[in-house]
PDB file of C-alpha atoms and ligand atoms in Angstrom:
ATOM      1  CA  MET A   1     118.335  74.921 117.239  1.00 52.00           C
ATOM      2  CA  THR A   2     117.372  73.965 113.647  1.00 55.00           C
ATOM      3  CA  PRO A   3     119.628  71.301 112.381  1.00 55.00           C
ATOM      4  CA  PRO A   4     122.301  72.524 109.276  1.00 56.00           C
ATOM      5  CA  ALA A   5     120.803  72.209 106.146  1.00 54.00           C
ATOM      6  CA  PRO A   6     122.364  69.469 103.678  1.00 58.00           C
ATOM      7  CA  ALA A   7     124.967  70.971 101.475  1.00 63.00           C
ATOM      8  CA  ARG A   8     123.114  72.110  97.635  1.00 75.00           C
ATOM      9  CA  ASP A   9     124.972  73.457  94.702  1.00 87.00           C
ATOM     10  CA  ARG A  10     121.584  74.780  93.279  1.00 95.00           C
ATOM     11  CA  LEU A  11     120.445  78.220  94.967  1.00 97.00           C
ATOM     12  CA  ARG A  12     116.747  78.380  95.891  1.00 97.00           C
ATOM     13  CA  VAL A  13     114.829  81.424  95.879  1.00 98.00           C
ATOM     14  CA  ALA A  14     111.406  81.694  97.176  1.00 98.00           C
ATOM     15  CA  ILE A  15     109.160  84.610  95.927  1.00 97.00           C
ATOM     16  CA  GLN A  16     104.963  85.079  96.214  1.00 97.00           C
ATOM     17  CA  LYS A  17     102.979  82.860  94.350  1.00 95.00           C
ATOM     18  CA  SER A  18     100.424  84.989  93.969  1.00 93.00           C
ATOM     19  CA  GLY A  19      99.724  88.614  95.252  1.00 94.00           C
ATOM     20  CA  ARG A  20     101.330  92.275  94.979  1.00 93.00           C
ATOM     21  CA  LEU A  21     105.067  90.695  94.756  1.00 96.00           C
ATOM     22  CA  ALA A  22     104.655  87.850  92.602  1.00 95.00           C
ATOM     23  CA  GLU A  23     104.776  89.514  89.079  1.00 95.00           C
ATOM     24  CA  PRO A  24     107.690  92.012  90.113  1.00 94.00           C
ATOM     25  CA  ALA A  25     109.609  89.351  91.718  1.00 96.00           C
ATOM     26  CA  ARG A  26     109.499  87.285  88.643  1.00 95.00           C
ATOM     27  CA  ASP A  27     110.391  90.177  86.363  1.00 93.00           C
ATOM     28  CA  LEU A  28     113.345  91.032  88.207  1.00 93.00           C
ATOM     29  CA  LEU A  29     114.609  87.212  88.303  1.00 95.00           C
ATOM     30  CA  ALA A  30     113.846  87.435  84.399  1.00 94.00           C
ATOM     31  CA  ALA A  31     115.613  90.734  83.964  1.00 90.00           C
ATOM     32  CA  ALA A  32     118.484  89.178  85.954  1.00 91.00           C
ATOM     33  CA  GLY A  33     118.629  86.721  83.063  1.00 91.00           C
ATOM     34  CA  LEU A  34     117.035  83.596  85.157  1.00 95.00           C
ATOM     35  CA  THR A  35     114.740  81.346  82.625  1.00 95.00           C
ATOM     36  CA  TRP A  36     112.818  78.383  84.511  1.00 93.00           C
ATOM     37  CA  ARG A  37     110.610  75.449  83.838  1.00 90.00           C
ATOM     38  CA  GLU A  38     107.258  75.486  85.577  1.00 82.00           C
ATOM     39  CA  SER A  39     106.715  71.973  87.323  1.00 78.00           C
ATOM     40  CA  ARG A  40     102.813  70.953  87.081  1.00 75.00           C
ATOM     41  CA  ASP A  41     101.660  72.032  90.438  1.00 77.00           C
ATOM     42  CA  ARG A  42     103.576  75.394  90.099  1.00 79.00           C
ATOM     43  CA  LEU A  43     105.320  75.706  93.188  1.00 90.00           C
ATOM     44  CA  PHE A  44     108.625  74.643  91.831  1.00 92.00           C
ATOM     45  CA  CYS A  45     110.478  76.113  89.062  1.00 94.00           C
ATOM     46  CA  TYR A  46     113.636  74.649  87.763  1.00 94.00           C
ATOM     47  CA  GLY A  47     116.059  77.094  86.618  1.00 95.00           C
ATOM     48  CA  GLU A  48     117.409  76.418  83.195  1.00 95.00           C
ATOM     49  CA  SER A  49     120.071  79.469  82.249  1.00 95.00           C
ATOM     50  CA  LEU A  50     121.524  79.245  86.099  1.00 95.00           C
ATOM     51  CA  PRO A  51     121.429  76.761  88.919  1.00 96.00           C
ATOM     52  CA  VAL A  52     119.051  78.837  90.594  1.00 96.00           C
ATOM     53  CA  ASP A  53     115.505  77.450  91.353  1.00 96.00           C
ATOM     54  CA  LEU A  54     112.366  79.143  92.636  1.00 96.00           C
ATOM     55  CA  LEU A  55     110.142  78.310  95.106  1.00 96.00           C
ATOM     56  CA  LEU A  56     106.490  80.042  94.734  1.00 96.00           C
ATOM     57  CA  VAL A  57     104.937  80.006  98.175  1.00 96.00           C
ATOM     58  CA  ARG A  58     103.067  82.511 100.600  1.00 96.00           C
ATOM     59  CA  ASP A  59     104.682  85.469 101.251  1.00 96.00           C
ATOM     60  CA  ASP A  60     104.251  84.913 105.330  1.00 96.00           C
ATOM     61  CA  ASP A  61     106.025  81.625 104.745  1.00 97.00           C
ATOM     62  CA  ILE A  62     109.208  82.932 103.284  1.00 98.00           C
ATOM     63  CA  PRO A  63     110.950  83.666 106.324  1.00 98.00           C
ATOM     64  CA  GLY A  64     110.608  80.820 107.870  1.00 97.00           C
ATOM     65  CA  LEU A  65     111.473  78.598 104.854  1.00 97.00           C
ATOM     66  CA  ILE A  66     114.811  80.684 104.942  1.00 97.00           C
ATOM     67  CA  THR A  67     115.259  80.057 108.363  1.00 97.00           C
ATOM     68  CA  ALA A  68     115.108  76.381 107.821  1.00 96.00           C
ATOM     69  CA  GLY A  69     117.295  76.418 105.108  1.00 94.00           C
ATOM     70  CA  VAL A  70     114.688  74.791 102.854  1.00 95.00           C
ATOM     71  CA  CYS A  71     115.371  78.217 100.897  1.00 96.00           C
ATOM     72  CA  ASP A  72     118.510  80.312 100.498  1.00 97.00           C
ATOM     73  CA  LEU A  73     116.973  83.723  99.607  1.00 98.00           C
ATOM     74  CA  GLY A  74     113.437  85.317  99.522  1.00 98.00           C
ATOM     75  CA  VAL A  75     111.746  88.320  97.610  1.00 98.00           C
ATOM     76  CA  VAL A  76     109.574  89.328 100.315  1.00 98.00           C
ATOM     77  CA  GLY A  77     108.194  92.929 102.285  1.00 98.00           C
ATOM     78  CA  ARG A  78     109.896  93.855 104.771  1.00 98.00           C
ATOM     79  CA  ASN A  79     106.873  94.188 107.266  1.00 98.00           C
ATOM     80  CA  VAL A  80     106.835  90.182 107.084  1.00 98.00           C
ATOM     81  CA  MET A  81     110.502  90.037 107.632  1.00 98.00           C
ATOM     82  CA  GLN A  82     110.124  92.071 110.658  1.00 98.00           C
ATOM     83  CA  GLU A  83     107.022  90.556 112.093  1.00 98.00           C
ATOM     84  CA  TYR A  84     108.904  87.249 111.886  1.00 98.00           C
ATOM     85  CA  GLU A  85     112.141  88.572 113.250  1.00 97.00           C
ATOM     86  CA  LEU A  86     109.919  89.900 116.357  1.00 97.00           C
ATOM     87  CA  GLY A  87     108.018  86.469 116.806  1.00 96.00           C
ATOM     88  CA  ARG A  88     111.609  84.739 117.076  1.00 95.00           C
ATOM     89  CA  GLU A  89     112.692  87.625 119.505  1.00 94.00           C
ATOM     90  CA  SER A  90     109.958  87.285 121.818  1.00 93.00           C
ATOM     91  CA  ALA A  91     110.734  83.191 122.150  1.00 94.00           C
ATOM     92  CA  GLY A  92     114.262  84.086 122.965  1.00 95.00           C
ATOM     93  CA  HIS A  93     115.733  83.509 119.350  1.00 94.00           C
ATOM     94  CA  GLU A  94     118.732  85.391 117.823  1.00 92.00           C
ATOM     95  CA  PRO A  95     118.000  87.582 114.603  1.00 93.00           C
ATOM     96  CA  VAL A  96     118.560  85.240 111.742  1.00 95.00           C
ATOM     97  CA  LEU A  97     117.595  87.223 108.672  1.00 98.00           C
ATOM     98  CA  SER A  98     118.715  90.415 106.936  1.00 97.00           C
ATOM     99  CA  GLU A  99     117.648  92.452 104.367  1.00 98.00           C
ATOM    100  CA  TRP A 100     120.135  91.811 101.641  1.00 97.00           C
ATOM    101  CA  ARG A 101     118.802  94.292  98.998  1.00 96.00           C
ATOM    102  CA  GLN A 102     116.054  96.942  98.990  1.00 95.00           C
ATOM    103  CA  LEU A 103     113.969  96.804  95.908  1.00 93.00           C
ATOM    104  CA  GLY A 104     112.438 100.120  95.643  1.00 89.00           C
ATOM    105  CA  TRP A 105     108.912  98.518  94.664  1.00 91.00           C
ATOM    106  CA  GLY A 106     106.217  97.111  96.534  1.00 94.00           C
ATOM    107  CA  ARG A 107     105.921 100.096  98.968  1.00 94.00           C
ATOM    108  CA  CYS A 108     103.663 100.551 101.570  1.00 96.00           C
ATOM    109  CA  ARG A 109     102.888 101.270 105.237  1.00 97.00           C
ATOM    110  CA  LEU A 110     101.748  99.900 108.270  1.00 98.00           C
ATOM    111  CA  ASP A 111      99.489 102.142 109.542  1.00 98.00           C
ATOM    112  CA  ILE A 112      96.424 102.697 112.330  1.00 98.00           C
ATOM    113  CA  ALA A 113      93.340 103.323 110.749  1.00 98.00           C
ATOM    114  CA  ILE A 114      90.173 104.563 112.356  1.00 98.00           C
ATOM    115  CA  PRO A 115      86.841 105.192 111.425  1.00 97.00           C
ATOM    116  CA  GLU A 116      86.357 108.100 109.055  1.00 97.00           C
ATOM    117  CA  ASP A 117      83.812 110.052 111.355  1.00 96.00           C
ATOM    118  CA  GLN A 118      86.467 110.512 114.422  1.00 97.00           C
ATOM    119  CA  GLU A 119      88.787 113.021 115.007  1.00 97.00           C
ATOM    120  CA  TRP A 120      92.624 111.811 115.887  1.00 97.00           C
ATOM    121  CA  THR A 121      94.496 113.218 118.473  1.00 97.00           C
ATOM    122  CA  GLY A 122      97.429 110.913 118.980  1.00 97.00           C
ATOM    123  CA  PRO A 123      98.340 107.394 120.129  1.00 97.00           C
ATOM    124  CA  ALA A 124      97.151 108.152 123.519  1.00 97.00           C
ATOM    125  CA  GLN A 125      93.789 107.893 122.323  1.00 97.00           C
ATOM    126  CA  LEU A 126      93.863 104.109 121.584  1.00 98.00           C
ATOM    127  CA  ALA A 127      94.101 103.396 125.275  1.00 98.00           C
ATOM    128  CA  GLY A 128      91.763 100.452 126.051  1.00 97.00           C
ATOM    129  CA  LEU A 129      90.492 100.109 122.609  1.00 98.00           C
ATOM    130  CA  ARG A 130      90.813  96.913 120.400  1.00 98.00           C
ATOM    131  CA  VAL A 131      93.248  97.106 117.673  1.00 98.00           C
ATOM    132  CA  ALA A 132      92.917  94.495 114.759  1.00 98.00           C
ATOM    133  CA  THR A 133      96.014  93.328 112.694  1.00 98.00           C
ATOM    134  CA  THR A 134      97.592  90.714 111.157  1.00 97.00           C
ATOM    135  CA  TYR A 135     100.949  92.024 112.151  1.00 98.00           C
ATOM    136  CA  PRO A 136     100.321  91.533 116.339  1.00 98.00           C
ATOM    137  CA  ARG A 137     104.267  91.931 116.832  1.00 98.00           C
ATOM    138  CA  LEU A 138     105.038  94.947 115.295  1.00 98.00           C
ATOM    139  CA  LEU A 139     101.794  96.520 116.560  1.00 98.00           C
ATOM    140  CA  GLU A 140     102.615  95.173 120.090  1.00 98.00           C
ATOM    141  CA  ARG A 141     105.969  96.872 119.851  1.00 97.00           C
ATOM    142  CA  TRP A 142     104.932 100.206 118.644  1.00 98.00           C
ATOM    143  CA  LEU A 143     102.046 100.353 121.346  1.00 98.00           C
ATOM    144  CA  ARG A 144     105.023  99.354 124.036  1.00 97.00           C
ATOM    145  CA  ASP A 145     107.246 102.319 122.457  1.00 97.00           C
ATOM    146  CA  GLN A 146     104.160 104.910 122.703  1.00 97.00           C
ATOM    147  CA  GLN A 147     103.336 103.556 126.147  1.00 97.00           C
ATOM    148  CA  VAL A 148      99.864 103.005 125.534  1.00 98.00           C
ATOM    149  CA  GLU A 149      98.128  99.932 126.586  1.00 98.00           C
ATOM    150  CA  ALA A 150      95.512  98.923 124.118  1.00 98.00           C
ATOM    151  CA  GLN A 151      94.157  95.177 123.320  1.00 98.00           C
ATOM    152  CA  VAL A 152      95.535  93.649 120.199  1.00 98.00           C
ATOM    153  CA  VAL A 153      93.266  91.459 118.139  1.00 98.00           C
ATOM    154  CA  PRO A 154      95.431  89.374 115.782  1.00 98.00           C
ATOM    155  CA  LEU A 155      93.284  88.351 112.584  1.00 97.00           C
ATOM    156  CA  SER A 156      94.771  86.509 109.438  1.00 94.00           C
ATOM    157  CA  GLY A 157      93.022  88.665 107.080  1.00 91.00           C
ATOM    158  CA  SER A 158      90.233  90.935 106.181  1.00 93.00           C
ATOM    159  CA  VAL A 159      91.199  93.342 109.048  1.00 97.00           C
ATOM    160  CA  GLU A 160      89.508  96.254 107.605  1.00 97.00           C
ATOM    161  CA  ILE A 161      86.235  95.009 107.926  1.00 97.00           C
ATOM    162  CA  ALA A 162      86.840  93.954 111.737  1.00 97.00           C
ATOM    163  CA  PRO A 163      85.195  97.568 113.214  1.00 96.00           C
ATOM    164  CA  ARG A 164      82.131  97.188 111.346  1.00 94.00           C
ATOM    165  CA  LEU A 165      81.618  93.398 112.456  1.00 95.00           C
ATOM    166  CA  GLY A 166      82.272  94.702 116.004  1.00 95.00           C
ATOM    167  CA  GLN A 167      85.710  92.552 116.718  1.00 95.00           C
ATOM    168  CA  ALA A 168      87.584  95.899 116.879  1.00 97.00           C
ATOM    169  CA  ASP A 169      87.198  99.624 117.314  1.00 98.00           C
ATOM    170  CA  VAL A 170      90.234 100.411 114.925  1.00 98.00           C
ATOM    171  CA  VAL A 171      92.719  98.477 112.638  1.00 98.00           C
ATOM    172  CA  CYS A 172      96.787  98.608 111.882  1.00 98.00           C
ATOM    173  CA  ASP A 173      96.665  97.369 108.294  1.00 97.00           C
ATOM    174  CA  LEU A 174      98.819  97.779 105.280  1.00 97.00           C
ATOM    175  CA  VAL A 175      97.988 100.797 103.038  1.00 97.00           C
ATOM    176  CA  SER A 176      99.366 101.096  99.355  1.00 95.00           C
ATOM    177  CA  THR A 177      96.961 102.814  97.530  1.00 94.00           C
ATOM    178  CA  GLY A 178      94.603 103.413 100.256  1.00 95.00           C
ATOM    179  CA  GLY A 179      91.602 102.393  98.266  1.00 96.00           C
ATOM    180  CA  THR A 180      91.055  99.254 100.789  1.00 96.00           C
ATOM    181  CA  LEU A 181      90.677 101.578 103.947  1.00 97.00           C
ATOM    182  CA  ARG A 182      88.379 104.026 101.695  1.00 97.00           C
ATOM    183  CA  ALA A 183      85.986 101.651 100.746  1.00 97.00           C
ATOM    184  CA  ASN A 184      85.525 100.437 104.477  1.00 97.00           C
ATOM    185  CA  GLN A 185      85.092 104.194 105.660  1.00 96.00           C
ATOM    186  CA  LEU A 186      88.426 104.099 107.502  1.00 97.00           C
ATOM    187  CA  LYS A 187      91.196 106.740 107.377  1.00 97.00           C
ATOM    188  CA  PRO A 188      94.758 106.325 107.998  1.00 98.00           C
ATOM    189  CA  VAL A 189      96.233 108.178 110.888  1.00 98.00           C
ATOM    190  CA  THR A 190      99.868 107.390 111.943  1.00 98.00           C
ATOM    191  CA  THR A 191     102.422 104.929 110.381  1.00 98.00           C
ATOM    192  CA  LEU A 192     104.492 102.210 112.216  1.00 98.00           C
ATOM    193  CA  LEU A 193     106.503 101.264 109.482  1.00 98.00           C
ATOM    194  CA  HIS A 194     107.482 102.229 105.862  1.00 97.00           C
ATOM    195  CA  SER A 195     107.904  98.876 103.890  1.00 97.00           C
ATOM    196  CA  GLU A 196     109.079  97.721 100.610  1.00 97.00           C
ATOM    197  CA  ALA A 197     110.049  94.182  98.770  1.00 97.00           C
ATOM    198  CA  VAL A 198     113.387  93.272 100.020  1.00 98.00           C
ATOM    199  CA  ILE A 199     115.618  90.104  99.162  1.00 98.00           C
ATOM    200  CA  ALA A 200     115.790  88.357 102.319  1.00 98.00           C
ATOM    201  CA  GLY A 201     118.676  86.027 103.393  1.00 98.00           C
ATOM    202  CA  PRO A 202     120.549  84.646 106.244  1.00 97.00           C
ATOM    203  CA  ALA A 203     122.346  87.264 108.062  1.00 96.00           C
ATOM    204  CA  ALA A 204     125.311  85.059 108.606  1.00 95.00           C
ATOM    205  CA  GLY A 205     125.470  84.736 104.744  1.00 95.00           C
ATOM    206  CA  LEU A 206     125.511  81.415 102.823  1.00 94.00           C
ATOM    207  CA  GLU A 207     127.953  78.826 102.590  1.00 85.00           C
ATOM    208  CA  ASP A 208     129.091  76.822  99.677  1.00 85.00           C
ATOM    209  CA  SER A 209     128.607  77.414  95.883  1.00 90.00           C
ATOM    210  CA  ARG A 210     125.414  79.167  96.684  1.00 94.00           C
ATOM    211  CA  GLY A 211     127.204  81.915  98.334  1.00 94.00           C
ATOM    212  CA  GLU A 212     128.984  82.667  94.556  1.00 94.00           C
ATOM    213  CA  LEU A 213     125.960  82.009  93.106  1.00 95.00           C
ATOM    214  CA  ALA A 214     123.887  84.359  95.133  1.00 96.00           C
ATOM    215  CA  GLU A 215     126.508  87.072  94.772  1.00 94.00           C
ATOM    216  CA  LEU A 216     126.028  86.634  90.748  1.00 93.00           C
ATOM    217  CA  LEU A 217     122.326  87.087  91.081  1.00 94.00           C
ATOM    218  CA  LEU A 218     122.347  90.060  92.917  1.00 94.00           C
ATOM    219  CA  GLY A 219     124.819  91.751  90.646  1.00 92.00           C
ATOM    220  CA  ARG A 220     122.387  90.979  88.025  1.00 91.00           C
ATOM    221  CA  MET A 221     119.839  92.264  89.859  1.00 91.00           C
ATOM    222  CA  ASP A 222     121.447  95.469  90.807  1.00 89.00           C
ATOM    223  CA  GLY A 223     121.964  96.078  87.078  1.00 86.00           C
ATOM    224  CA  ALA A 224     118.759  95.434  86.220  1.00 85.00           C
ATOM    225  CA  LEU A 225     117.139  97.851  88.718  1.00 83.00           C
ATOM    226  CA  ARG A 226     119.732 100.419  87.808  1.00 81.00           C
ATOM    227  CA  LEU A 227     118.891  99.993  83.977  1.00 83.00           C
ATOM    228  CA  LYS A 228     114.829 100.306  84.915  1.00 80.00           C
ATOM    229  CA  GLU A 229     115.562 103.660  86.052  1.00 81.00           C
ATOM    230  CA  THR A 230     117.973 104.892  83.386  1.00 88.00           C
ATOM    231  CA  ARG A 231     116.686 107.218  80.656  1.00 91.00           C
ATOM    232  CA  LEU A 232     118.527 108.762  78.194  1.00 93.00           C
ATOM    233  CA  LEU A 233     117.518 112.604  77.449  1.00 95.00           C
ATOM    234  CA  MET A 234     118.588 114.163  74.347  1.00 96.00           C
ATOM    235  CA  LEU A 235     117.789 117.754  73.351  1.00 97.00           C
ATOM    236  CA  ARG A 236     119.284 120.654  71.400  1.00 96.00           C
ATOM    237  CA  ALA A 237     120.394 123.834  72.501  1.00 96.00           C
ATOM    238  CA  PRO A 238     121.866 127.405  71.170  1.00 95.00           C
ATOM    239  CA  ARG A 239     125.505 127.248  72.006  1.00 94.00           C
ATOM    240  CA  ALA A 240     125.436 130.477  73.908  1.00 93.00           C
ATOM    241  CA  GLY A 241     122.569 129.261  76.050  1.00 92.00           C
ATOM    242  CA  LEU A 242     124.168 126.047  77.291  1.00 92.00           C
ATOM    243  CA  PRO A 243     125.187 126.839  80.495  1.00 92.00           C
ATOM    244  CA  GLU A 244     121.757 127.544  81.546  1.00 93.00           C
ATOM    245  CA  VAL A 245     120.767 124.294  80.018  1.00 94.00           C
ATOM    246  CA  THR A 246     123.009 122.219  81.608  1.00 92.00           C
ATOM    247  CA  ALA A 247     122.135 123.721  84.932  1.00 92.00           C
ATOM    248  CA  LEU A 248     118.553 122.361  84.826  1.00 92.00           C
ATOM    249  CA  LEU A 249     119.547 118.865  83.888  1.00 90.00           C
ATOM    250  CA  PRO A 250     118.395 116.144  86.341  1.00 83.00           C
ATOM    251  CA  GLU A 251     121.256 114.456  88.525  1.00 76.00           C
ATOM    252  CA  GLY A 252     122.858 111.999  86.474  1.00 68.00           C
ATOM    253  CA  GLY A 253     126.311 111.424  84.456  1.00 73.00           C
ATOM    254  CA  GLU A 254     128.433 113.850  82.447  1.00 85.00           C
ATOM    255  CA  PRO A 255     126.303 115.103  79.200  1.00 91.00           C
ATOM    256  CA  THR A 256     128.077 114.657  75.956  1.00 93.00           C
ATOM    257  CA  VAL A 257     127.769 117.421  73.510  1.00 93.00           C
ATOM    258  CA  LEU A 258     127.933 117.657  70.024  1.00 94.00           C
ATOM    259  CA  SER A 259     128.248 120.460  67.797  1.00 93.00           C
ATOM    260  CA  VAL A 260     125.111 120.388  65.073  1.00 91.00           C
ATOM    261  CA  ASP A 261     126.899 121.280  61.344  1.00 90.00           C
ATOM    262  CA  GLY A 262     125.845 124.624  60.074  1.00 91.00           C
ATOM    263  CA  THR A 263     124.072 125.685  63.099  1.00 91.00           C
ATOM    264  CA  ASP A 264     125.351 127.291  66.278  1.00 93.00           C
ATOM    265  CA  GLU A 265     123.486 124.916  68.080  1.00 95.00           C
ATOM    266  CA  VAL A 266     124.792 121.705  70.011  1.00 96.00           C
ATOM    267  CA  SER A 267     123.141 118.393  70.660  1.00 97.00           C
ATOM    268  CA  LEU A 268     123.154 117.064  73.602  1.00 96.00           C
ATOM    269  CA  GLN A 269     122.875 113.641  75.842  1.00 95.00           C
ATOM    270  CA  VAL A 270     122.931 112.513  79.272  1.00 94.00           C
ATOM    271  CA  LEU A 271     122.003 109.424  81.217  1.00 91.00           C
ATOM    272  CA  CYS A 272     119.279 110.199  84.023  1.00 90.00           C
ATOM    273  CA  HIS A 273     119.122 107.918  87.001  1.00 84.00           C
ATOM    274  CA  SER A 274     115.518 108.526  87.483  1.00 81.00           C
ATOM    275  CA  ALA A 275     112.181 109.157  85.589  1.00 83.00           C
ATOM    276  CA  VAL A 276     112.644 112.952  83.747  1.00 89.00           C
ATOM    277  CA  SER A 277     109.266 114.878  84.766  1.00 90.00           C
ATOM    278  CA  TRP A 278     107.218 116.465  82.360  1.00 94.00           C
ATOM    279  CA  GLN A 279     107.952 119.738  84.540  1.00 94.00           C
ATOM    280  CA  ARG A 280     111.570 119.037  84.223  1.00 93.00           C
ATOM    281  CA  LEU A 281     111.267 119.223  80.148  1.00 95.00           C
ATOM    282  CA  GLU A 282     109.066 122.232  80.410  1.00 96.00           C
ATOM    283  CA  GLU A 283     111.787 124.084  82.417  1.00 95.00           C
ATOM    284  CA  LEU A 284     114.711 122.810  79.782  1.00 95.00           C
ATOM    285  CA  LYS A 285     112.240 124.348  76.871  1.00 96.00           C
ATOM    286  CA  ARG A 286     111.844 127.662  78.489  1.00 96.00           C
ATOM    287  CA  ALA A 287     115.720 127.771  79.093  1.00 95.00           C
ATOM    288  CA  GLY A 288     116.277 127.479  75.449  1.00 95.00           C
ATOM    289  CA  ALA A 289     116.135 123.738  74.656  1.00 96.00           C
ATOM    290  CA  SER A 290     114.518 121.942  71.844  1.00 96.00           C
ATOM    291  CA  HIS A 291     114.063 118.441  70.312  1.00 96.00           C
ATOM    292  CA  LEU A 292     113.515 117.055  74.038  1.00 97.00           C
ATOM    293  CA  MET A 293     113.490 113.335  74.137  1.00 96.00           C
ATOM    294  CA  VAL A 294     113.822 111.049  76.917  1.00 95.00           C
ATOM    295  CA  LEU A 295     114.512 107.327  75.761  1.00 94.00           C
ATOM    296  CA  PRO A 296     114.659 103.975  78.174  1.00 89.00           C
ATOM    297  CA  VAL A 297     118.138 102.122  77.780  1.00 87.00           C
ATOM    298  CA  GLU A 298     117.749  98.573  77.244  1.00 79.00           C
ATOM    299  CA  GLY A 299     121.400  97.471  77.660  1.00 73.00           C
ATOM    300  CA  MET A 300     124.760  99.376  79.218  1.00 72.00           C
ATOM    301  CA  LEU A 301     128.212  98.315  79.364  1.00 67.00           C
ATOM    302  CA  VAL A 302     130.366 100.788  80.378  1.00 63.00           C
TER     303      VAL A 302
HETATM  304  C1  PRP B 401      97.055  94.590 102.030  1.00 51.99           C
HETATM  305  C2  PRP B 401      96.117  94.915 102.933  1.00 51.99           C
HETATM  306  C3  PRP B 401      94.647  95.821 102.262  1.00 51.99           C
HETATM  307  C4  PRP B 401      95.594  96.016 101.081  1.00 51.99           C
HETATM  308  C5  PRP B 401      95.788  97.626 100.873  1.00 51.99           C
HETATM  309  O1  PRP B 401      96.953  93.133 101.579  1.00 51.99           O
HETATM  310  O2  PRP B 401      95.865  93.995 103.941  1.00 51.99           O
HETATM  311  O3  PRP B 401      94.338  94.630 102.124  1.00 51.99           O
HETATM  312  O4  PRP B 401      96.950  95.294 100.659  1.00 51.99           O
HETATM  313  O5  PRP B 401      96.047  97.921  99.647  1.00 51.99           O
HETATM  314  P1  PRP B 401      95.362  99.176  99.156  1.00 51.99           P
HETATM  315  O6  PRP B 401      96.057 100.203 100.565  1.00 51.99           O
HETATM  316  O7  PRP B 401      96.168  99.553  97.755  1.00 51.99           O
HETATM  317  O8  PRP B 401      94.099  99.337  98.894  1.00 51.99           O
HETATM  318  P2  PRP B 401      98.065  92.541 100.756  1.00 51.99           P
HETATM  319  O9  PRP B 401      97.780  92.772  99.454  1.00 51.99           O
HETATM  320  O10 PRP B 401      99.307  92.921 100.997  1.00 51.99           O
HETATM  321  O11 PRP B 401      97.728  90.937 101.125  1.00 51.99           O
HETATM  322  P3  PRP B 401      98.200  90.336 102.040  1.00 51.99           P
HETATM  323  O12 PRP B 401      98.326  90.948 103.438  1.00 51.99           O
HETATM  324  O13 PRP B 401      97.011  89.259 102.684  1.00 51.99           O
HETATM  325  O14 PRP B 401      99.633  89.504 102.023  1.00 51.99           O
HETATM  326 ZN1   ZN B 402     100.508  87.913 103.083  1.00 51.99          ZN
END
């Protein structure tokens, strides 16, 4: 049992100090209106605009810090959080963390990768092989599910060079662009987990004023995330061609249609909740639309 953490009236959020999730995590907190002062060691940032402080740490440490009550929330990859929870499970502990939000960025896969010149026939092929990984628990669970007996070789990093060093036959590693695997003459063959950045927090929720602070912060983050994906699409179309053009509009809000004085044209604007592709714009143009414009949305209050 971990001792109950002392009551705190400031919320503490752990983020990655450096690495793939570090900058987007800071951007998200800034978009939620948080400003902070960095300490000299740059490990602790004192929140100025809200009683929310940041702790800059290694991503792998984030789940443990939340469990110990040192931090309240963390921005971390699902892969790291699940590996941690599986570790607790195998030690006979109940799950403590849950995904409070899925952030939709930092997407990657945990894949099995084999040497490029080998053929892949399926998981059974891994029987008796050595698989290097920094995610031994996730790999063990998957191997169990596949009913394959392979040897898990846990490493703390540089997994992709393990086959060349003779430490392993294949690897189980994170793949984002695939560049690291290609550079090491490996190819991904099957996926164990789809991951993205999440807000991890205690499954039991937060007590005292930190619970309200977390709600406020997450509410603002939701707004910021939604806004980031929102675009305003503007175009002109002949009034007669309106049904055809409207049918091609991306999923979104109701379009506002205005008459253009002295013409048989209308001006149309609509909020879209995701990026608008070039292809979609070309389709709209073929349907009679002109003056097509896609604008980012800076702020919104409806
Ligand atoms: C992962 C993984 C690879 C790399 C793959 O490491 O271990 O090294 O990313 O990315 P790519 O497919 O775009 O080449 P990560 O940056 O997440 O660091 P960590 O695992 O050491 O935290
Ligand atoms: Zn890491």
